[in-house]
Amino acid sequence: MINRRRLQWVSAVSPNNETVLASLQVKMANYYANSAFYYEEIDSTNGNWVTHPLYKDILSRLGEKLDIVEVGCGAANILLHHPDLAPRYRGCEFSTQLIQENGSKYPAATFKQITGNRLPYADGSADVVFSVFVIEHTVYPHLFLSECLRLLRPGGTFILLCPDFLGKGMIPSQYLGYSYGTGREKMKRGRIIDAIITGIDSKVRIPGKCEKLKKAIGDSFAFYINLAPVCFEYPFAADHDATYLTYDKEIKNYLRNELNFESTLPAQDGIIYMVASKKDSTADARPN
Ligand SMILES: C[S@@+](CC[C@H](N)C(=O)[O-])C[C@H]1O[C@@H](n2cnc3c(N)ncnc32)[C@H](O)[C@@H]1O
């Protein structure tokens, strides 16, 4: 029997993991291309652009900025509520279908498909690059971040909104116990042992592992990836398709030589909200 509870978490920056990561990336790309209802499910968040303080903060930072890029734009819902931004807006996504639909819906904006790890835009071509709940779905988060920064001109603004999974000590894409569902649901189904193991997994084992990883990361970065997200087997639920165990401090460690971080509205617990400007000189780009 496959032991699904095993934590198959590996660092995206270690060359030893290249084969398993490449294979996961192919599976994720197919998942996004072929999950018919995925984009309808995630679209339930579109009202956030009107009501949510962090989304409203992103909007306020776009101001008069001339050239705006959204990475992993989904249905480009910012334009649904703020169509005036369209002539200054470029969005990119994995899904061919969404790129076509977005293009018909917002002809004044431009949309491009992402293939592989390189974003489809020229160096230094953007005044703002922002991304909302995307990095946790990437298999190579460090390449994703480097690409976002490549697009930015010096002085340009980078905005990232995503969960803080490692910080919170959990990731929704991890198998818990021996079957689908919460401990409470399993208890109701009479799966007592499974329910107890699920509780131990979510309250003790996984938070403990996250603490160890955070300590090991320290002032550096490792970008841990869950190689076995439950989305391939379980029904859709938010972040069943999360791959990266997002971690605020690690992202900052990785980018600190290239960005000046600004203070922002405090995000709620378990959420990362980062706003930064690209430094003029990137000569000594990466920390060792
Ligand atoms: C939860 S959705 C968020 C979509 C959109 N930003 C929104 O808020 O509605 C995650 C998105 O990440 C995209 N995605 C996954 N991996 C990606 C990658 N490596 N680069 C860019 N986008 C990616 C998926 O296609 C999907 O649209």
mmCIF file of C-alpha atoms and ligand atoms in Angstrom:
data_model
loop_
_atom_site.group_PDB
_atom_site.id
_atom_site.type_symbol
_atom_site.label_atom_id
_atom_site.label_comp_id
_atom_site.label_asym_id
_atom_site.label_seq_id
_atom_site.Cartn_x
_atom_site.Cartn_y
_atom_site.Cartn_z
ATOM 1 C CA MET A 1 0.000 0.000 0.000
ATOM 2 C CA ILE A 2 1.257 3.498 -0.809
ATOM 3 C CA ASN A 3 1.922 5.475 2.351
ATOM 4 C CA ARG A 4 0.222 8.742 1.415
ATOM 5 C CA ARG A 5 0.985 10.258 4.794
ATOM 6 C CA ARG A 6 4.684 10.362 3.980
ATOM 7 C CA LEU A 7 5.747 13.988 3.602
ATOM 8 C CA GLN A 8 7.191 14.158 0.115
ATOM 9 C CA TRP A 9 8.594 17.654 0.527
ATOM 10 C CA VAL A 10 11.768 18.521 -1.355
ATOM 11 C CA SER A 11 13.762 21.672 -1.971
ATOM 12 C CA ALA A 12 13.255 23.283 -5.387
ATOM 13 C CA VAL A 13 16.791 24.671 -5.377
ATOM 14 C CA SER A 14 18.575 21.348 -4.904
ATOM 15 C CA PRO A 15 19.837 19.860 -8.189
ATOM 16 C CA ASN A 16 19.245 16.367 -6.710
ATOM 17 C CA ASN A 17 15.498 16.919 -7.046
ATOM 18 C CA GLU A 18 15.463 18.050 -10.658
ATOM 19 C CA THR A 19 13.852 14.875 -12.086
ATOM 20 C CA VAL A 20 10.966 14.694 -9.599
ATOM 21 C CA LEU A 21 10.315 18.423 -9.871
ATOM 22 C CA ALA A 22 10.257 18.351 -13.670
ATOM 23 C CA SER A 23 7.784 15.493 -13.564
ATOM 24 C CA LEU A 24 5.540 17.376 -11.090
ATOM 25 C CA GLN A 25 5.633 20.461 -13.287
ATOM 26 C CA VAL A 26 4.314 18.488 -16.270
ATOM 27 C CA LYS A 27 1.511 17.048 -14.110
ATOM 28 C CA MET A 28 0.553 20.498 -12.773
ATOM 29 C CA ALA A 29 0.506 22.061 -16.256
ATOM 30 C CA ASN A 30 -1.839 19.256 -17.420
ATOM 31 C CA TYR A 31 -3.986 19.714 -14.336
ATOM 32 C CA TYR A 32 -4.489 23.431 -15.072
ATOM 33 C CA ALA A 33 -5.062 22.809 -18.779
ATOM 34 C CA ASN A 34 -7.568 19.991 -18.276
ATOM 35 C CA SER A 35 -9.527 20.730 -15.098
ATOM 36 C CA ALA A 36 -12.717 21.990 -16.712
ATOM 37 C CA PHE A 37 -14.192 23.649 -13.615
ATOM 38 C CA TYR A 38 -11.004 24.841 -11.916
ATOM 39 C CA TYR A 39 -11.237 28.411 -13.141
ATOM 40 C CA GLU A 40 -14.974 28.627 -12.352
ATOM 41 C CA GLU A 41 -14.267 27.443 -8.809
ATOM 42 C CA ILE A 42 -11.469 29.921 -8.147
ATOM 43 C CA ASP A 43 -13.471 32.753 -9.703
ATOM 44 C CA SER A 44 -15.611 32.953 -6.575
ATOM 45 C CA THR A 45 -12.995 35.361 -5.192
ATOM 46 C CA ASN A 46 -13.603 38.052 -7.813
ATOM 47 C CA GLY A 47 -15.546 40.350 -5.454
ATOM 48 C CA ASN A 48 -12.368 40.735 -3.385
ATOM 49 C CA TRP A 49 -11.318 43.505 -5.751
ATOM 50 C CA VAL A 50 -14.185 45.579 -4.324
ATOM 51 C CA THR A 51 -14.302 44.503 -0.697
ATOM 52 C CA HIS A 52 -10.949 43.146 0.521
ATOM 53 C CA PRO A 53 -8.527 45.666 2.122
ATOM 54 C CA LEU A 54 -5.384 44.039 0.661
ATOM 55 C CA TYR A 55 -6.802 43.899 -2.863
ATOM 56 C CA LYS A 56 -7.886 47.523 -2.486
ATOM 57 C CA ASP A 57 -4.354 48.341 -1.328
ATOM 58 C CA ILE A 58 -2.941 46.724 -4.483
ATOM 59 C CA LEU A 59 -5.290 48.858 -6.565
ATOM 60 C CA SER A 60 -4.227 52.028 -4.804
ATOM 61 C CA ARG A 61 -0.582 51.236 -5.623
ATOM 62 C CA LEU A 62 -1.272 50.895 -9.352
ATOM 63 C CA GLY A 63 -2.177 54.603 -9.455
ATOM 64 C CA GLU A 64 -0.788 56.232 -12.542
ATOM 65 C CA LYS A 65 1.731 53.447 -13.200
ATOM 66 C CA LEU A 66 2.011 53.071 -16.949
ATOM 67 C CA ASP A 67 2.742 49.447 -17.502
ATOM 68 C CA ILE A 68 1.136 46.834 -15.251
ATOM 69 C CA VAL A 69 1.792 43.084 -15.462
ATOM 70 C CA GLU A 70 -0.264 40.484 -13.559
ATOM 71 C CA VAL A 71 1.402 37.077 -13.367
ATOM 72 C CA GLY A 72 -1.060 34.158 -13.119
ATOM 73 C CA CYS A 73 -3.961 36.499 -13.874
ATOM 74 C CA GLY A 74 -6.750 33.881 -13.911
ATOM 75 C CA ALA A 75 -9.869 35.624 -15.238
ATOM 76 C CA ALA A 76 -8.194 39.058 -14.811
ATOM 77 C CA ASN A 77 -10.895 40.040 -12.354
ATOM 78 C CA ILE A 78 -9.211 43.306 -11.503
ATOM 79 C CA LEU A 79 -10.458 44.474 -14.930
ATOM 80 C CA LEU A 80 -13.999 43.321 -14.208
ATOM 81 C CA HIS A 81 -14.194 45.948 -11.503
ATOM 82 C CA HIS A 82 -11.691 48.467 -12.900
ATOM 83 C CA PRO A 83 -11.950 48.356 -16.708
ATOM 84 C CA ASP A 84 -10.155 51.719 -16.949
ATOM 85 C CA LEU A 85 -6.875 49.879 -16.229
ATOM 86 C CA ALA A 86 -7.154 47.715 -19.378
ATOM 87 C CA PRO A 87 -5.005 49.805 -21.769
ATOM 88 C CA ARG A 88 -2.101 49.678 -19.250
ATOM 89 C CA TYR A 89 -2.580 46.027 -18.271
ATOM 90 C CA ARG A 90 -0.886 42.806 -19.451
ATOM 91 C CA GLY A 91 -1.850 39.434 -17.982
ATOM 92 C CA CYS A 92 -0.282 36.005 -18.365
ATOM 93 C CA GLU A 93 -1.604 32.541 -17.482
ATOM 94 C CA PHE A 94 -1.095 28.833 -18.085
ATOM 95 C CA SER A 95 -4.613 28.234 -19.448
ATOM 96 C CA THR A 96 -5.101 28.737 -23.218
ATOM 97 C CA GLN A 97 -8.856 28.918 -22.726
ATOM 98 C CA LEU A 98 -8.617 31.752 -20.198
ATOM 99 C CA ILE A 99 -6.203 33.693 -22.373
ATOM 100 C CA GLN A 100 -8.738 33.540 -25.219
ATOM 101 C CA GLU A 101 -11.712 34.384 -22.999
ATOM 102 C CA ASN A 102 -9.888 37.269 -21.307
ATOM 103 C CA GLY A 103 -8.835 38.628 -24.714
ATOM 104 C CA SER A 104 -12.458 38.739 -25.945
ATOM 105 C CA LYS A 105 -13.744 40.201 -22.689
ATOM 106 C CA TYR A 106 -11.070 42.903 -22.364
ATOM 107 C CA PRO A 107 -9.844 43.810 -25.869
ATOM 108 C CA ALA A 108 -7.978 46.905 -24.624
ATOM 109 C CA ALA A 109 -5.699 44.715 -22.432
ATOM 110 C CA THR A 110 -3.207 42.115 -23.685
ATOM 111 C CA PHE A 111 -2.912 38.495 -22.578
ATOM 112 C CA LYS A 112 -0.202 35.926 -23.154
ATOM 113 C CA GLN A 113 0.126 32.269 -22.345
ATOM 114 C CA ILE A 114 2.920 31.054 -20.071
ATOM 115 C CA THR A 115 4.824 28.001 -21.181
ATOM 116 C CA GLY A 116 7.688 26.734 -19.043
ATOM 117 C CA ASN A 117 9.451 28.908 -16.513
ATOM 118 C CA ARG A 118 10.068 32.023 -18.579
ATOM 119 C CA LEU A 119 7.447 34.757 -18.503
ATOM 120 C CA PRO A 120 6.524 36.023 -21.974
ATOM 121 C CA TYR A 121 7.734 39.629 -21.596
ATOM 122 C CA ALA A 122 10.910 41.661 -22.143
ATOM 123 C CA ASP A 123 13.370 42.610 -19.374
ATOM 124 C CA GLY A 124 12.560 45.837 -17.537
ATOM 125 C CA SER A 125 9.305 46.387 -19.429
ATOM 126 C CA ALA A 126 6.963 46.813 -16.432
ATOM 127 C CA ASP A 127 6.377 49.538 -13.838
ATOM 128 C CA VAL A 128 4.432 47.146 -11.601
ATOM 129 C CA VAL A 129 4.401 43.355 -11.453
ATOM 130 C CA PHE A 130 1.815 41.808 -9.174
ATOM 131 C CA SER A 131 0.646 38.298 -8.432
ATOM 132 C CA VAL A 132 -2.291 37.143 -6.325
ATOM 133 C CA PHE A 133 -2.443 33.594 -4.913
ATOM 134 C CA VAL A 134 -0.197 32.078 -7.572
ATOM 135 C CA ILE A 135 3.299 31.420 -6.175
ATOM 136 C CA GLU A 136 1.960 28.633 -3.920
ATOM 137 C CA HIS A 137 1.058 26.763 -7.130
ATOM 138 C CA THR A 138 4.508 26.933 -8.690
ATOM 139 C CA VAL A 139 7.038 24.119 -8.758
ATOM 140 C CA TYR A 140 10.030 26.452 -9.031
ATOM 141 C CA PRO A 141 9.086 29.438 -6.826
ATOM 142 C CA HIS A 142 12.583 30.930 -6.966
ATOM 143 C CA LEU A 143 12.464 31.011 -10.789
ATOM 144 C CA PHE A 144 8.965 32.512 -10.613
ATOM 145 C CA LEU A 145 10.267 35.310 -8.345
ATOM 146 C CA SER A 146 13.349 35.940 -10.467
ATOM 147 C CA GLU A 147 11.183 36.163 -13.558
ATOM 148 C CA CYS A 148 8.824 38.668 -11.913
ATOM 149 C CA LEU A 149 11.823 40.835 -11.047
ATOM 150 C CA ARG A 150 13.361 40.493 -14.510
ATOM 151 C CA LEU A 151 10.262 42.166 -15.984
ATOM 152 C CA LEU A 152 10.458 45.127 -13.626
ATOM 153 C CA ARG A 153 12.329 48.286 -14.487
ATOM 154 C CA PRO A 154 14.598 49.678 -11.706
ATOM 155 C CA GLY A 155 12.396 51.516 -9.213
ATOM 156 C CA GLY A 156 9.375 49.471 -10.316
ATOM 157 C CA THR A 157 6.998 47.899 -7.783
ATOM 158 C CA PHE A 158 6.638 44.202 -6.983
ATOM 159 C CA ILE A 159 3.494 43.067 -5.139
ATOM 160 C CA LEU A 160 2.925 39.542 -3.886
ATOM 161 C CA LEU A 161 -0.152 38.200 -2.098
ATOM 162 C CA CYS A 162 -0.251 34.515 -1.111
ATOM 163 C CA PRO A 163 -0.740 32.180 1.859
ATOM 164 C CA ASP A 164 2.008 31.625 4.448
ATOM 165 C CA PHE A 165 1.863 27.835 4.646
ATOM 166 C CA LEU A 166 5.192 27.084 6.296
ATOM 167 C CA GLY A 167 4.639 30.024 8.651
ATOM 168 C CA LYS A 168 1.222 28.627 9.601
ATOM 169 C CA GLY A 169 2.490 25.042 9.892
ATOM 170 C CA MET A 170 0.175 23.472 7.313
ATOM 171 C CA ILE A 171 -0.479 23.011 3.601
ATOM 172 C CA PRO A 172 -3.969 22.034 2.338
ATOM 173 C CA SER A 173 -2.541 19.829 -0.432
ATOM 174 C CA GLN A 174 -0.998 17.336 2.012
ATOM 175 C CA TYR A 175 -2.719 13.971 2.585
ATOM 176 C CA LEU A 176 -3.853 13.671 6.227
ATOM 177 C CA GLY A 177 -4.630 10.318 7.771
ATOM 178 C CA TYR A 178 -5.653 7.503 5.440
ATOM 179 C CA SER A 179 -8.626 8.892 3.490
ATOM 180 C CA TYR A 180 -10.337 12.083 2.286
ATOM 181 C CA GLY A 181 -11.928 14.454 4.774
ATOM 182 C CA THR A 182 -11.386 16.179 8.090
ATOM 183 C CA GLY A 183 -10.919 14.322 11.349
ATOM 184 C CA ARG A 184 -14.476 15.267 12.362
ATOM 185 C CA GLU A 185 -15.934 13.917 9.098
ATOM 186 C CA LYS A 186 -14.010 10.681 9.527
ATOM 187 C CA MET A 187 -15.261 10.362 13.092
ATOM 188 C CA LYS A 188 -18.854 10.726 11.807
ATOM 189 C CA ARG A 189 -18.160 8.002 9.233
ATOM 190 C CA GLY A 190 -16.970 5.731 12.040
ATOM 191 C CA ARG A 191 -13.324 5.788 10.904
ATOM 192 C CA ILE A 192 -12.041 6.368 14.420
ATOM 193 C CA ILE A 193 -8.370 5.416 13.934
ATOM 194 C CA ASP A 194 -8.192 7.422 10.712
ATOM 195 C CA ALA A 195 -9.737 10.424 12.511
ATOM 196 C CA ILE A 196 -7.186 10.220 15.333
ATOM 197 C CA ILE A 197 -4.270 9.916 12.907
ATOM 198 C CA THR A 198 -5.660 12.861 10.926
ATOM 199 C CA GLY A 199 -5.685 14.948 14.111
ATOM 200 C CA ILE A 200 -2.104 13.930 14.932
ATOM 201 C CA ASP A 201 -0.998 14.751 11.380
ATOM 202 C CA SER A 202 -2.587 18.186 11.284
ATOM 203 C CA LYS A 203 -1.923 19.276 14.876
ATOM 204 C CA VAL A 204 1.430 17.682 15.675
ATOM 205 C CA ARG A 205 3.357 15.993 12.883
ATOM 206 C CA ILE A 206 3.021 18.596 10.112
ATOM 207 C CA PRO A 207 3.401 21.727 12.307
ATOM 208 C CA GLY A 208 6.456 20.050 13.895
ATOM 209 C CA LYS A 209 8.006 19.366 10.497
ATOM 210 C CA CYS A 210 7.320 22.964 9.420
ATOM 211 C CA GLU A 211 9.086 24.286 12.532
ATOM 212 C CA LYS A 212 12.133 22.127 11.762
ATOM 213 C CA LEU A 213 12.250 23.322 8.166
ATOM 214 C CA LYS A 214 11.968 26.970 9.197
ATOM 215 C CA LYS A 215 14.892 26.525 11.573
ATOM 216 C CA ALA A 216 16.938 24.814 8.865
ATOM 217 C CA ILE A 217 16.155 27.600 6.367
ATOM 218 C CA GLY A 218 17.263 30.284 8.840
ATOM 219 C CA ASP A 219 18.488 33.344 6.936
ATOM 220 C CA SER A 220 18.715 31.494 3.645
ATOM 221 C CA PHE A 221 16.130 29.806 1.375
ATOM 222 C CA ALA A 222 15.201 26.284 0.263
ATOM 223 C CA PHE A 223 11.710 26.569 -1.318
ATOM 224 C CA TYR A 224 10.115 23.294 -0.193
ATOM 225 C CA ILE A 225 7.691 21.678 -2.649
ATOM 226 C CA ASN A 226 5.007 19.079 -1.877
ATOM 227 C CA LEU A 227 5.578 16.504 -4.633
ATOM 228 C CA ALA A 228 2.246 14.772 -3.973
ATOM 229 C CA PRO A 229 -0.564 17.372 -3.835
ATOM 230 C CA VAL A 230 -3.999 15.828 -3.231
ATOM 231 C CA CYS A 231 -5.565 17.609 -6.243
ATOM 232 C CA PHE A 232 -4.775 14.642 -8.501
ATOM 233 C CA GLU A 233 -7.023 12.393 -6.434
ATOM 234 C CA TYR A 234 -9.385 14.425 -4.256
ATOM 235 C CA PRO A 235 -12.271 16.701 -5.358
ATOM 236 C CA PHE A 236 -11.553 20.399 -5.916
ATOM 237 C CA ALA A 237 -11.011 22.503 -2.807
ATOM 238 C CA ALA A 238 -8.975 25.656 -2.344
ATOM 239 C CA ASP A 239 -5.243 24.895 -2.457
ATOM 240 C CA HIS A 240 -5.584 21.147 -2.936
ATOM 241 C CA ASP A 241 -3.298 22.090 -5.846
ATOM 242 C CA ALA A 242 -0.751 24.010 -3.757
ATOM 243 C CA THR A 243 2.817 22.867 -4.359
ATOM 244 C CA TYR A 244 5.105 25.406 -2.644
ATOM 245 C CA LEU A 245 5.193 25.603 1.161
ATOM 246 C CA THR A 246 5.193 29.395 1.049
ATOM 247 C CA TYR A 247 7.318 31.164 3.661
ATOM 248 C CA ASP A 248 7.481 34.929 4.051
ATOM 249 C CA LYS A 249 10.988 35.099 5.516
ATOM 250 C CA GLU A 250 12.483 32.801 2.892
ATOM 251 C CA ILE A 251 11.037 34.848 0.012
ATOM 252 C CA LYS A 252 12.511 38.002 1.552
ATOM 253 C CA ASN A 253 15.872 36.271 2.109
ATOM 254 C CA TYR A 254 15.941 35.326 -1.560
ATOM 255 C CA LEU A 255 15.037 38.794 -2.841
ATOM 256 C CA ARG A 256 16.672 41.093 -0.289
ATOM 257 C CA ASN A 257 19.592 42.114 -2.516
ATOM 258 C CA GLU A 258 17.298 43.118 -5.327
ATOM 259 C CA LEU A 259 14.355 44.730 -3.558
ATOM 260 C CA ASN A 260 13.635 47.394 -0.965
ATOM 261 C CA PHE A 261 10.652 46.165 1.048
ATOM 262 C CA GLU A 262 8.001 48.673 2.046
ATOM 263 C CA SER A 263 5.795 48.520 5.100
ATOM 264 C CA THR A 264 2.265 47.482 4.198
ATOM 265 C CA LEU A 265 -1.151 47.005 5.706
ATOM 266 C CA PRO A 266 -0.864 44.091 8.126
ATOM 267 C CA ALA A 267 -2.088 40.893 6.485
ATOM 268 C CA GLN A 268 -4.256 38.500 8.483
ATOM 269 C CA ASP A 269 -2.570 35.530 10.124
ATOM 270 C CA GLY A 270 -1.426 32.973 7.567
ATOM 271 C CA ILE A 271 -1.277 35.449 4.658
ATOM 272 C CA ILE A 272 1.824 36.985 3.078
ATOM 273 C CA TYR A 273 1.446 40.480 1.663
ATOM 274 C CA MET A 274 4.641 41.971 0.279
ATOM 275 C CA VAL A 275 5.244 45.273 -1.504
ATOM 276 C CA ALA A 276 8.747 46.221 -2.633
ATOM 277 C CA SER A 277 10.590 48.379 -5.132
ATOM 278 C CA LYS A 278 13.355 47.109 -7.364
ATOM 279 C CA LYS A 279 16.771 48.483 -6.489
ATOM 280 C CA ASP A 280 18.601 50.464 -9.142
ATOM 281 C CA SER A 281 21.704 48.373 -9.010
ATOM 282 C CA THR A 282 21.402 44.597 -9.167
ATOM 283 C CA ALA A 283 25.133 44.034 -9.473
ATOM 284 C CA ASP A 284 25.432 41.773 -6.414
ATOM 285 C CA ALA A 285 22.096 40.177 -7.063
ATOM 286 C CA ARG A 286 21.773 36.989 -4.996
ATOM 287 C CA PRO A 287 22.598 36.150 -1.393
ATOM 288 C CA ASN A 288 24.865 33.147 -1.051
HETATM 289 C C1 LIG B 1 -5.678 30.139 -7.278
HETATM 290 S S1 LIG B 1 -5.411 30.587 -8.927
HETATM 291 C C2 LIG B 1 -5.340 32.352 -8.818
HETATM 292 C C3 LIG B 1 -5.688 33.037 -10.125
HETATM 293 C C4 LIG B 1 -5.827 34.540 -10.057
HETATM 294 N N1 LIG B 1 -4.595 35.189 -9.676
HETATM 295 C C5 LIG B 1 -6.950 34.929 -9.147
HETATM 296 O O1 LIG B 1 -6.672 35.488 -8.073
HETATM 297 O O2 LIG B 1 -8.105 34.665 -9.485
HETATM 298 C C6 LIG B 1 -3.804 30.061 -9.236
HETATM 299 C C7 LIG B 1 -3.354 30.365 -10.635
HETATM 300 O O3 LIG B 1 -1.945 30.115 -10.738
HETATM 301 C C8 LIG B 1 -1.682 29.777 -12.083
HETATM 302 N N2 LIG B 1 -0.339 29.182 -12.104
HETATM 303 C C9 LIG B 1 0.043 27.984 -11.659
HETATM 304 N N3 LIG B 1 1.366 27.808 -11.826
HETATM 305 C C10 LIG B 1 1.841 28.933 -12.390
HETATM 306 C C11 LIG B 1 3.133 29.360 -12.815
HETATM 307 N N4 LIG B 1 4.215 28.586 -12.704
HETATM 308 N N5 LIG B 1 3.263 30.585 -13.343
HETATM 309 C C12 LIG B 1 2.175 31.384 -13.454
HETATM 310 N N6 LIG B 1 0.916 31.025 -13.094
HETATM 311 C C13 LIG B 1 0.747 29.823 -12.568
HETATM 312 C C14 LIG B 1 -2.830 28.838 -12.423
HETATM 313 O O4 LIG B 1 -3.044 28.731 -13.789
HETATM 314 C C15 LIG B 1 -4.006 29.540 -11.715
HETATM 315 O O5 LIG B 1 -4.675 30.410 -12.557
#
